[in-house]
PDB file of C-alpha atoms in Angstrom:
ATOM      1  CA  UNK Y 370     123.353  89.898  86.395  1.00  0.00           C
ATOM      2  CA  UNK Y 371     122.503  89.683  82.115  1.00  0.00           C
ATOM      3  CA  UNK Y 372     125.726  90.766  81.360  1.00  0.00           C
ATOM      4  CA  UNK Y 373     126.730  88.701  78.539  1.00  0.00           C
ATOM      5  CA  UNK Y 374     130.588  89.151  77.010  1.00  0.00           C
ATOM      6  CA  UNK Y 375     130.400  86.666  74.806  1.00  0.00           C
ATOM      7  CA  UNK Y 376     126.927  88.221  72.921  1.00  0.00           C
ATOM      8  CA  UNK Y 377     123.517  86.710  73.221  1.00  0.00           C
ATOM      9  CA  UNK Y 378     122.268  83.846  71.490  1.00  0.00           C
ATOM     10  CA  UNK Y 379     118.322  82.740  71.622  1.00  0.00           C
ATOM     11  CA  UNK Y 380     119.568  79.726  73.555  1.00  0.00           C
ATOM     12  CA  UNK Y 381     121.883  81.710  75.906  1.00  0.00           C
ATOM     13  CA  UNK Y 382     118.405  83.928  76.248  1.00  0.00           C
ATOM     14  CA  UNK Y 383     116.426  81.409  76.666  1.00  0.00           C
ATOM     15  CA  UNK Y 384     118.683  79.842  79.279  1.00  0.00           C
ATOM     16  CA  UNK Y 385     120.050  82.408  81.226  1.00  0.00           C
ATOM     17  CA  UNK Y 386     118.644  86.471  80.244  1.00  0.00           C
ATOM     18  CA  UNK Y 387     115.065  85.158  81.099  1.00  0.00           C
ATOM     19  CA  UNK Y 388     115.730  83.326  84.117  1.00  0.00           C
ATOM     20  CA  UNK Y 389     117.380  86.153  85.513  1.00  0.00           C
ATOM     21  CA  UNK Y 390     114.859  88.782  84.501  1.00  0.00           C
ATOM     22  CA  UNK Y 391     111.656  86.479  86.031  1.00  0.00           C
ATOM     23  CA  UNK Y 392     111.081  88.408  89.245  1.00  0.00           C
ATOM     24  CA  UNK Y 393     110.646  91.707  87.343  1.00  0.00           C
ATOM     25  CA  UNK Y 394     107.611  90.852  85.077  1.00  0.00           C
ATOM     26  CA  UNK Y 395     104.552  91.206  85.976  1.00  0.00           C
ATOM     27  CA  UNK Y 396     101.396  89.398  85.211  1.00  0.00           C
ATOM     28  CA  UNK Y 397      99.458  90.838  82.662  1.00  0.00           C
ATOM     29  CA  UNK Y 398      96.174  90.324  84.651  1.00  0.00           C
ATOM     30  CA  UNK Y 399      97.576  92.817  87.376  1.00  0.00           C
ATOM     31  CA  UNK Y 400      96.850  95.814  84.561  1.00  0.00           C
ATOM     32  CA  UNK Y 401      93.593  96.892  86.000  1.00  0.00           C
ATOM     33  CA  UNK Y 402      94.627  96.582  89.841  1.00  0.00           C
ATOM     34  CA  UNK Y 403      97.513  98.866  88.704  1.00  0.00           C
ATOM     35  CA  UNK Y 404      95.831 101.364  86.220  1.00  0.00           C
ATOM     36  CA  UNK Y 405      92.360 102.399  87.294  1.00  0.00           C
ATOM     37  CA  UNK Y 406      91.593 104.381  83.536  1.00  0.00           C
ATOM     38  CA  UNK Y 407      91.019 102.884  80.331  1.00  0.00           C
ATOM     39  CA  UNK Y 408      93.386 101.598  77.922  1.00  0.00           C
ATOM     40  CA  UNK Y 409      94.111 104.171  75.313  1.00  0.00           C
TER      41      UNK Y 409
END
């Protein structure tokens, strides 16, 4: 979980909310596997 009671500071981002997050981004490089049409 990124629930934070205490607020978020860059450090407590850094440290913890990104961690957490990692296995939901996606590589940039995937865009054209994923999307066959042009950028707008």
């Amino acid at each position: 979980s990124v629930h934070s009671d205490v607020g978020w500071t860059p450090e407590h981002i850094a440290g913890h909310g990104m961690p957490a997050l990692r296995g939901s981004f996606v590589g940039l490089d995937r865009s054209p596997d994923v999307f066959a049409w042009d950028p707008i």
